[in-house]
């Protein structure tokens, strides 16, 4: 790429003079201010501010010191006000603007209609008009000129930075508006030279870069005249605005700058363009090496719901990254995952051909890296993070980065579970059981990780357990023969016979999974780490209670619950049954119990014996009867 610089560009005499005067004022003992920006270049104005020369909008903003009249000039009233405020005045008005101001005043003095060719809102045009007593007609376009009335005498003054090409076409129109037309061609020679050089260069190159403030009229017109000859043109203020894409497939680039653009900005722009030239040359060389299967890095430049477009160094056009190739599972929208400016790494999916799109895949690249990740994890027996996405009868489908894996139902937990629904949309650790990259097969085990954690908790917990102590626990699993209860990382068996002093048919009638209970550690086998727990041991046995509340000789009421050949069993409360032997019912030989008692009958009995250890309670009925007969005889 060849870079050509316009023969005439950059600071003109008037601008250079104004900036130099402001710099000299910065070195003086008095505070100095410019009335408005001294020139239309933000970077120069900023540098002056750093040196202590600030910009103000009105003289009222200056308490004392020096006011610098900017290159665009001001009206006569400003000089008068500055004198009244006892301000020193440094007049940096461009000499060409001064001449235009004097010419405008002379046109009015001679009684002619004053026309100013220029931008009505430009400070230079305003200052020229002020010297005419604001009596001028401002004409900016051919259409404005056509709308003017015919007058006897007309004088024309021109903004110093006005387009010389537009100037002549407007003058041709104004010649039809007055027989006595006097033209003061006050367009600065530097402006004419810069516009002519820019046009000549624009005709030779593929692209024009125009450097200068966006608020600079002369720079804006340079960009206009370049575009008018059909050259692609970009107007920038600094090198930071340059874009590499502008220079792709460009052979020659022209550079020009407005009259208010300093040399150091022009040099920075040219330096950046040369760096771009080197990048493009390297990119062109890189493009020759790109092919299907290559891993490339790029920048996301545009995103749609279905795809993103990526700028790849070495490719002339943006590559396409479909949402299905961004991540697994595919996102609902590419916008959910990527953002403009994101740097990505991907693999080229297709053969590169002229005018055909280049397709990329992040998932394909990620899969190669992720298979290596799980292989290494298996070799080191290390857990990996996965996420559950779908629970099925046989187990759980998971993702490991970009890979799809499976956890069998038996490997989902340390306990038997009917489903792994609870793991859907959650992240957890698992170990690799089986890998077959060719068949895209990856089998994992969450149980293996939980077993390690369980064993660690078990070893720690075993240090702190004592047989005979009471612990809080959680019911983890219920079996027909009992329940497994977790007491701080250790699971022990609570046998069905140790749940209650009363006989129970099913464990589920008393306990539920997840229920928190207190249990007593009855025994511990260190060799097998087996723990035996008891719930009923936390309460007194019915026979302990009976020993405290029932005594031999007590007369109590009981209910006949069962008849046998040798007597009857009588329930004295919900937990204790005593034997009423046939010999304690009647003294008749070969008597039948059913001749005296019936099941469910309430009777009064006397306790004749109580053996807590043997769990036997002896009852008598006949003694009670004899006692009653004796009592009746006594009466």
XYZ file of C-alpha atoms in Angstrom:
635
model
C 0.000 0.000 0.000
C 1.456 3.350 -1.102
C 0.850 6.446 1.032
C 0.860 9.835 -0.745
C 0.765 13.177 1.063
C -0.820 16.266 -0.501
C 1.672 18.926 -1.569
C -0.079 21.575 0.522
C -1.608 20.558 3.841
C -1.566 21.346 7.539
C -1.062 24.648 9.373
C -1.497 27.767 7.283
C 0.303 31.026 8.066
C -2.608 32.557 9.990
C -3.176 29.498 12.192
C 0.523 29.004 12.882
C 0.785 32.701 13.798
C -2.222 32.503 16.183
C -0.937 29.385 17.969
C 2.532 30.897 18.348
C 1.065 34.062 19.867
C -0.945 31.985 22.353
C 2.145 29.971 23.361
C 4.084 33.183 23.964
C 1.228 34.494 26.089
C 1.384 31.319 28.177
C 4.933 32.258 29.195
C 3.895 35.728 30.431
C 3.212 36.670 34.037
C -0.480 37.498 33.425
C -3.304 34.983 33.080
C -4.222 34.522 29.418
C -7.472 33.352 27.829
C -8.642 32.846 24.257
C -12.100 34.187 23.389
C -13.492 30.937 22.016
C -11.174 28.177 20.727
C -8.192 29.849 19.106
C -8.487 27.492 16.100
C -10.883 24.688 15.209
C -8.726 21.850 16.460
C -9.624 20.228 19.838
C -6.178 18.712 20.291
C -4.352 22.065 19.917
C -6.877 23.774 22.183
C -6.295 21.016 24.766
C -2.506 21.468 24.625
C -2.862 25.222 25.176
C -5.143 24.576 28.157
C -2.462 22.290 29.616
C -0.040 25.240 29.365
C -2.435 27.532 31.190
C -4.198 29.259 28.292
C -7.867 28.444 28.745
C -10.824 29.169 26.468
C -13.782 31.353 27.531
C -17.058 32.202 25.797
C -17.377 35.858 26.855
C -15.180 38.634 28.240
C -17.241 38.513 31.427
C -15.586 35.156 32.121
C -12.156 36.862 32.385
C -11.556 38.495 35.796
C -8.262 40.094 34.709
C -5.260 39.471 32.493
C -4.981 39.016 28.779
C -7.556 38.124 26.144
C -6.351 36.537 22.910
C -8.544 37.214 19.867
C -8.711 33.970 17.927
C -7.759 33.570 14.259
C -11.409 33.812 13.123
C -11.640 37.390 14.411
C -14.325 39.258 16.373
C -16.457 42.347 15.952
C -15.390 45.892 16.967
C -17.517 45.825 20.121
C -15.245 43.206 21.649
C -12.221 45.483 21.435
C -14.194 48.270 23.126
C -15.390 46.012 25.931
C -11.888 44.650 26.518
C -10.622 48.208 26.853
C -13.367 49.054 29.354
C -12.473 45.960 31.421
C -8.800 46.951 31.402
C -7.818 43.696 29.683
C -4.676 43.345 27.623
C -5.501 42.313 24.053
C -3.422 40.033 21.849
C -4.997 40.108 18.403
C -4.337 36.764 16.690
C -6.909 37.407 13.940
C -5.648 35.969 10.652
C -4.441 38.815 8.384
C -6.619 37.413 5.568
C -9.661 37.611 7.833
C -8.703 41.182 8.762
C -8.735 42.090 5.088
C -12.168 40.503 4.619
C -13.448 42.526 7.617
C -12.143 45.775 6.117
C -13.571 44.943 2.682
C -16.992 44.269 4.208
C -16.942 47.594 6.013
C -15.957 49.431 2.811
C -18.794 47.804 0.822
C -21.328 49.137 3.322
C -19.666 52.566 3.400
C -19.968 52.793 -0.390
C -23.704 52.111 -0.149
C -23.603 48.719 -1.847
C -25.569 45.602 -0.854
C -23.119 43.348 1.013
C -23.123 39.625 0.311
C -20.832 37.299 2.263
C -20.162 33.876 0.741
C -19.697 31.427 3.622
C -21.267 29.499 6.477
C -23.638 31.747 8.405
C -22.807 30.073 11.756
C -19.039 30.104 11.268
C -17.239 32.476 13.692
C -15.230 34.034 10.843
C -18.384 34.882 8.874
C -19.977 36.318 12.011
C -16.948 38.521 12.686
C -16.906 39.848 9.082
C -20.606 40.643 9.314
C -20.078 42.490 12.611
C -17.622 44.864 10.911
C -20.375 45.673 8.397
C -22.823 46.444 11.182
C -24.596 43.102 10.598
C -25.920 44.369 7.268
C -24.706 41.481 5.143
C -26.699 38.793 3.324
C -25.093 35.408 3.941
C -25.016 33.080 0.933
C -23.781 29.534 1.339
C -25.198 27.689 -1.688
C -26.171 28.265 -5.291
C -29.805 27.994 -4.234
C -29.323 30.836 -1.716
C -27.867 32.973 -4.511
C -30.763 32.282 -6.875
C -33.215 33.516 -4.248
C -31.563 36.941 -3.900
C -33.391 39.995 -5.273
C -31.894 42.095 -8.064
C -30.072 45.141 -6.677
C -28.353 48.116 -8.263
C -24.955 47.671 -6.613
C -23.599 44.591 -4.889
C -20.298 43.914 -3.113
C -19.180 40.351 -2.390
C -16.765 39.287 0.357
C -15.807 35.624 0.774
C -15.038 33.484 3.836
C -11.307 32.809 3.665
C -11.801 29.030 3.783
C -14.726 28.862 1.315
C -14.615 26.308 -1.502
C -12.980 27.892 -4.520
C -14.935 25.544 -6.792
C -18.288 26.597 -5.333
C -17.184 30.233 -5.322
C -17.160 30.616 -9.091
C -20.548 28.937 -9.650
C -22.168 31.287 -7.094
C -20.479 34.371 -8.591
C -21.940 33.404 -11.994
C -25.408 33.551 -10.424
C -24.753 36.826 -8.582
C -23.732 38.478 -11.856
C -27.376 38.120 -12.910
C -28.510 39.880 -9.739
C -26.677 43.204 -10.218
C -25.163 45.154 -13.085
C -22.648 46.686 -10.693
C -21.049 43.649 -8.996
C -17.817 44.161 -7.107
C -16.119 40.960 -5.892
C -13.461 40.851 -3.189
C -11.995 37.378 -3.589
C -10.864 36.994 0.007
C -10.411 33.231 -0.170
C -7.031 32.598 1.414
C -4.380 31.442 -1.036
C -3.474 28.672 1.421
C -7.085 27.445 1.264
C -7.023 27.453 -2.529
C -3.701 25.634 -2.616
C -4.901 22.980 -0.134
C -8.147 22.350 -1.990
C -6.375 22.164 -5.370
C -3.751 19.759 -3.985
C -6.426 17.614 -2.347
C -8.477 17.354 -5.539
C -5.428 16.490 -7.635
C -4.393 13.792 -5.177
C -7.924 12.407 -4.816
C -7.974 11.756 -8.577
C -4.853 9.577 -8.284
C -5.573 7.402 -5.231
C -8.081 4.755 -4.106
C -8.745 6.356 -0.711
C -8.344 9.782 0.906
C -7.741 10.500 4.598
C -8.522 14.101 5.588
C -7.140 15.123 8.992
C -8.549 17.957 11.088
C -11.116 19.048 13.637
C -14.689 17.980 12.963
C -15.648 21.594 13.740
C -13.153 22.975 11.233
C -14.848 24.473 8.162
C -11.775 24.330 5.915
C -11.124 20.675 6.830
C -14.750 19.764 6.176
C -14.517 21.390 2.732
C -11.338 19.450 1.968
C -13.280 16.244 2.603
C -16.156 17.540 0.429
C -14.004 18.384 -2.592
C -12.313 14.959 -2.386
C -15.681 13.212 -2.343
C -16.904 15.414 -5.195
C -14.331 13.829 -7.514
C -15.589 10.340 -6.595
C -12.860 9.300 -4.153
C -13.749 7.391 -0.991
C -12.879 9.822 1.794
C -12.694 9.641 5.614
C -12.511 12.752 7.811
C -10.683 12.071 11.081
C -9.290 14.167 13.917
C -6.596 11.770 15.218
C -4.928 8.467 14.399
C -7.137 6.653 16.914
C -10.078 6.929 14.487
C -8.340 4.977 11.716
C -9.772 1.526 10.984
C -7.807 -1.320 9.463
C -10.798 -2.394 7.375
C -10.641 0.872 5.383
C -7.326 -0.145 3.844
C -8.053 -3.725 2.797
C -7.625 -4.204 -0.955
C -6.387 -0.590 -1.220
C -3.309 0.101 -3.330
C -2.840 3.856 -2.844
C -3.926 6.183 -0.031
C -3.809 9.981 -0.108
C -3.416 12.151 2.985
C -4.254 15.821 3.422
C -4.970 18.014 6.426
C -6.863 21.190 7.226
C -5.215 24.517 7.891
C -5.732 24.074 11.637
C -4.106 20.626 11.847
C -0.636 20.544 13.482
C 2.227 18.520 12.048
C 2.436 16.150 15.025
C -1.102 14.879 14.421
C -0.367 14.341 10.710
C 2.782 12.369 11.618
C 0.868 10.150 14.068
C -1.733 9.350 11.385
C 0.923 8.445 8.815
C 2.772 6.297 11.382
C -0.414 4.379 12.192
C -1.173 3.879 8.504
C 2.292 2.425 7.951
C 1.669 0.013 10.835
C -1.602 -0.943 9.157
C 0.324 -1.508 5.936
C 2.596 -3.982 7.707
C -0.393 -5.735 9.303
C -2.144 -6.073 5.954
C 0.997 -7.471 4.347
C 1.302 -10.032 7.141
C -2.408 -10.782 6.859
C -2.072 -11.425 3.152
C 0.774 -13.847 3.804
C -1.244 -15.510 6.554
C -4.224 -15.996 4.245
C -2.144 -18.293 2.052
C -1.596 -20.624 5.035
C -5.242 -20.823 6.128
C -7.115 -24.016 5.280
C -9.699 -26.442 6.623
C -8.816 -27.642 10.114
C -6.634 -24.642 10.974
C -7.088 -23.137 14.440
C -7.516 -19.378 14.151
C -8.100 -16.420 16.466
C -10.529 -13.635 15.617
C -12.742 -10.807 16.835
C -16.551 -10.876 16.877
C -17.736 -7.944 14.737
C -21.460 -8.643 14.310
C -24.004 -10.847 16.107
C -27.413 -12.111 15.053
C -29.683 -14.605 16.795
C -28.642 -17.499 14.543
C -24.962 -16.666 13.958
C -22.027 -14.359 14.603
C -19.530 -12.889 12.164
C -15.844 -12.996 13.032
C -12.949 -10.994 11.626
C -9.997 -13.341 11.069
C -6.508 -12.062 10.403
C -5.714 -13.201 6.853
C -9.304 -13.486 5.571
C -10.772 -10.834 3.286
C -14.310 -11.346 4.561
C -15.790 -12.132 7.962
C -16.101 -15.825 8.816
C -19.467 -17.293 9.879
C -19.948 -18.862 13.318
C -23.374 -20.528 13.580
C -24.925 -20.726 17.061
C -24.812 -24.543 16.967
C -21.021 -24.275 16.742
C -20.674 -21.811 19.631
C -21.450 -24.095 22.572
C -23.116 -27.348 23.577
C -26.007 -27.334 24.152
C -26.584 -24.660 21.511
C -27.764 -21.352 23.013
C -31.214 -19.966 22.187
C -29.455 -17.002 20.578
C -25.838 -16.268 19.699
C -26.359 -12.937 21.493
C -26.736 -14.824 24.784
C -23.128 -16.008 24.601
C -21.108 -13.575 22.469
C -20.673 -9.802 22.416
C -19.173 -7.370 19.916
C -15.419 -7.218 20.358
C -15.067 -10.665 21.969
C -11.815 -12.428 21.106
C -12.381 -16.098 20.216
C -10.438 -19.158 19.084
C -12.061 -21.547 16.604
C -11.320 -24.106 13.902
C -12.013 -23.619 10.171
C -14.679 -26.141 9.110
C -14.604 -25.952 5.309
C -12.223 -25.584 2.382
C -11.534 -21.915 1.614
C -12.645 -20.924 -1.866
C -12.976 -17.550 -3.542
C -16.322 -15.827 -2.790
C -17.479 -18.705 -0.538
C -18.165 -18.140 3.186
C -15.676 -19.517 5.692
C -17.364 -21.400 8.538
C -15.928 -21.682 12.047
C -16.578 -23.942 15.028
C -15.719 -23.317 18.647
C -17.294 -26.593 19.770
C -15.195 -28.688 17.371
C -12.021 -27.069 18.668
C -13.234 -27.311 22.233
C -14.068 -31.003 21.835
C -10.480 -31.887 20.933
C -9.233 -30.004 23.974
C -11.992 -31.387 26.199
C -11.341 -35.019 25.248
C -7.748 -34.495 26.308
C -9.028 -32.963 29.540
C -11.152 -36.014 30.468
C -8.415 -38.456 29.412
C -5.951 -36.754 31.744
C -8.554 -36.683 34.524
C -9.061 -40.443 34.184
C -5.327 -41.108 34.185
C -4.862 -39.027 37.339
C -8.082 -40.359 38.917
C -9.227 -36.753 39.419
C -12.839 -35.570 39.518
C -14.169 -33.271 36.794
C -17.066 -30.827 36.816
C -20.172 -31.757 34.849
C -23.727 -30.465 34.556
C -26.913 -32.520 34.464
C -29.141 -31.781 31.461
C -31.620 -34.658 31.201
C -32.735 -37.407 33.607
C -33.798 -40.661 31.940
C -34.832 -44.029 33.506
C -31.339 -45.450 33.029
C -29.501 -42.496 34.560
C -28.488 -38.897 33.776
C -27.253 -37.194 30.592
C -24.586 -34.608 31.431
C -22.245 -32.154 29.737
C -18.536 -31.892 30.463
C -17.495 -28.619 28.841
C -18.406 -29.275 25.180
C -18.739 -33.075 25.585
C -21.842 -35.139 26.220
C -21.594 -37.811 28.906
C -23.738 -40.289 30.825
C -24.020 -41.284 34.497
C -25.769 -44.653 35.055
C -28.447 -44.655 37.740
C -26.306 -46.888 39.971
C -23.458 -44.359 39.778
C -25.554 -41.338 40.676
C -25.438 -41.625 44.464
C -24.011 -43.722 47.281
C -27.565 -44.811 48.099
C -30.100 -46.395 45.841
C -32.235 -43.751 44.118
C -35.114 -44.184 41.715
C -34.231 -41.121 39.621
C -31.519 -38.461 39.212
C -34.001 -35.653 38.495
C -32.563 -33.598 41.354
C -29.274 -33.208 39.451
C -30.772 -31.638 36.296
C -29.456 -28.078 35.762
C -26.949 -28.447 38.600
C -23.160 -28.676 38.479
C -21.308 -31.344 40.440
C -18.130 -33.407 40.368
C -17.810 -36.910 38.928
C -15.045 -39.333 38.007
C -14.428 -40.792 34.562
C -15.258 -44.495 34.257
C -15.072 -45.118 30.519
C -13.867 -43.173 27.426
C -14.287 -43.993 23.734
C -13.576 -40.848 21.718
C -14.327 -42.484 18.362
C -17.778 -43.577 19.516
C -18.268 -40.280 21.384
C -18.802 -42.314 24.569
C -18.106 -40.878 28.010
C -19.333 -42.644 31.165
C -18.942 -41.036 34.567
C -19.629 -41.756 38.224
C -20.824 -39.274 40.800
C -20.915 -42.097 43.317
C -17.127 -42.490 43.131
C -16.672 -38.876 44.249
C -19.279 -39.184 46.981
C -17.648 -42.384 48.237
C -14.331 -40.564 48.639
C -16.060 -37.728 50.478
C -18.019 -40.232 52.530
C -14.878 -42.139 53.465
C -13.108 -38.929 54.515
C -16.089 -37.927 56.650
C -16.255 -41.454 58.046
C -12.605 -41.459 59.098
C -12.996 -38.075 60.758
C -16.281 -39.001 62.406
C -14.970 -42.350 63.688
C -12.432 -40.456 65.767
C -15.241 -38.782 67.694
C -17.808 -41.544 68.318
C -18.364 -43.354 71.614
C -20.488 -46.431 72.192
C -23.389 -45.590 74.495
C -23.557 -41.922 73.453
C -26.601 -40.290 71.866
C -26.320 -38.647 68.403
C -28.554 -36.667 66.084
C -29.004 -38.359 62.746
C -30.900 -38.272 59.470
C -32.726 -41.247 57.987
C -31.065 -41.896 54.617
C -32.591 -45.165 53.461
C -35.369 -47.500 54.627
C -35.177 -51.259 54.144
C -37.602 -54.035 55.223
C -35.276 -54.967 58.109
C -34.588 -51.444 59.376
C -33.254 -47.990 58.464
C -29.810 -46.536 57.706
C -29.188 -43.366 59.680
C -26.405 -40.815 58.992
C -24.852 -39.533 62.231
C -22.414 -36.870 61.042
C -20.930 -38.656 58.049
C -21.261 -42.222 59.287
C -24.189 -44.456 58.497
C -25.341 -47.018 60.996
C -28.109 -49.597 60.959
C -31.196 -49.005 63.065
C -32.728 -52.481 63.066
C -36.508 -52.729 63.044
C -36.380 -54.391 66.470
C -34.495 -51.377 67.875
C -36.938 -48.768 66.645
C -39.693 -49.197 69.232
C -40.442 -51.241 72.340
C -43.715 -52.069 70.687
C -43.824 -54.482 67.820
C -44.080 -52.720 64.423
C -44.996 -54.283 61.105
C -43.173 -51.892 58.738
C -40.369 -49.370 59.245
C -42.267 -46.856 57.064
C -45.030 -46.779 59.683
C -42.639 -45.039 62.070
C -39.849 -43.391 60.010
C -39.477 -41.469 56.714
C -36.416 -40.751 54.556
C -34.911 -37.377 55.509
C -36.409 -37.432 59.005
C -34.133 -36.134 61.769
C -34.037 -38.345 64.854
C -31.899 -39.016 67.925
C -30.341 -42.467 68.282
C -28.050 -44.244 70.685
C -24.876 -45.976 69.468
C -25.181 -49.514 70.751
C -22.092 -51.090 69.192
C -19.251 -50.416 66.732
C -17.103 -52.938 64.830
C -13.803 -51.206 63.835
C -12.864 -53.965 61.389
C -15.975 -53.465 59.270
C -16.958 -49.938 60.378
C -20.414 -51.286 61.173
C -22.508 -49.301 63.625
C -25.577 -50.582 65.417
C -28.054 -47.910 66.495
C -31.120 -47.878 68.702
C -34.032 -45.519 68.943
C -35.941 -47.367 71.645
C -32.909 -47.381 73.933
C -33.494 -43.669 74.526
C -36.668 -44.470 76.439
C -37.373 -46.860 79.347
C -38.561 -50.339 78.471
C -42.146 -51.223 79.420
C -40.742 -53.677 81.992
C -38.659 -50.941 83.620
C -41.801 -48.862 83.876
C -43.754 -51.868 85.152
C -41.174 -52.479 87.895
C -41.675 -48.896 89.040
C -45.483 -48.794 88.841
C -46.654 -52.362 89.458
C -46.089 -54.297 92.681
C -46.903 -57.797 93.921
C -50.243 -57.704 95.720
C -51.640 -54.826 93.634
C -55.178 -55.347 92.401
C -55.608 -53.963 88.904
C -58.049 -54.158 86.004
C -56.954 -55.869 82.841
C -58.349 -57.076 79.514
C -58.315 -60.694 78.383
C -56.459 -60.670 75.061
C -55.730 -64.343 74.451
C -57.005 -67.719 75.749
C -54.755 -70.747 75.876
C -55.217 -74.281 77.315
C -53.234 -73.430 80.425
C -54.840 -70.071 81.142
C -55.315 -66.582 79.722
C -53.085 -63.624 78.846
C -54.332 -60.372 80.293
C -53.154 -56.956 79.112
C -52.593 -54.704 82.107
C -51.536 -51.746 79.851
C -50.534 -51.107 76.205
C -47.139 -52.779 76.608
C -47.416 -55.477 79.331
C -49.353 -58.729 79.313
C -49.470 -61.094 82.288
C -50.340 -64.794 82.529
C -53.467 -65.742 84.435
C -52.859 -69.464 84.907
C -55.859 -71.811 84.932
C -54.988 -72.752 88.486
C -55.487 -69.109 89.421
C -58.898 -69.018 87.805
C -60.584 -72.104 89.352
C -59.683 -74.986 91.590
C -61.653 -77.453 89.540
C -59.618 -80.040 87.737
C -59.775 -80.344 83.961
C -61.539 -76.990 83.819
C -61.634 -75.108 80.545
C -60.603 -71.476 80.531
C -63.320 -70.495 78.052
C -65.946 -71.661 80.569
C -64.853 -68.797 82.853
C -63.425 -66.080 80.591
C -63.961 -64.599 77.152
C -61.568 -62.641 74.932
C -61.977 -58.888 75.406
C -63.463 -59.272 78.897
C -62.389 -56.731 81.528
C -61.470 -58.404 84.814
C -59.835 -57.551 88.106
C -56.634 -59.417 88.806
C -54.046 -59.475 91.495
C -50.321 -59.361 90.789
C -48.735 -62.426 92.344
C -45.282 -62.176 90.681
C -43.171 -59.776 88.530
C -39.828 -60.760 86.934
C -38.455 -57.837 84.912
C -35.441 -59.737 83.536
C -37.560 -62.683 82.398
C -40.278 -60.294 81.304
C -42.945 -62.318 83.159
C -45.965 -61.071 85.080
C -48.022 -63.536 87.116
C -51.684 -62.823 87.805
C -54.354 -64.493 89.932
C -58.117 -64.475 89.821
C -59.122 -67.111 92.375
C -57.391 -65.366 95.267
C -59.394 -62.304 94.494
C -62.586 -64.354 94.509
C -61.693 -66.010 97.784
C -60.948 -62.641 99.249
C -64.378 -61.441 98.157
C -66.100 -64.542 99.667
C -64.346 -63.992 102.983
C -65.445 -60.382 102.883
C -69.078 -61.432 102.196
C -69.048 -63.967 105.151
C -67.683 -61.297 107.424
C -70.653 -59.143 106.502
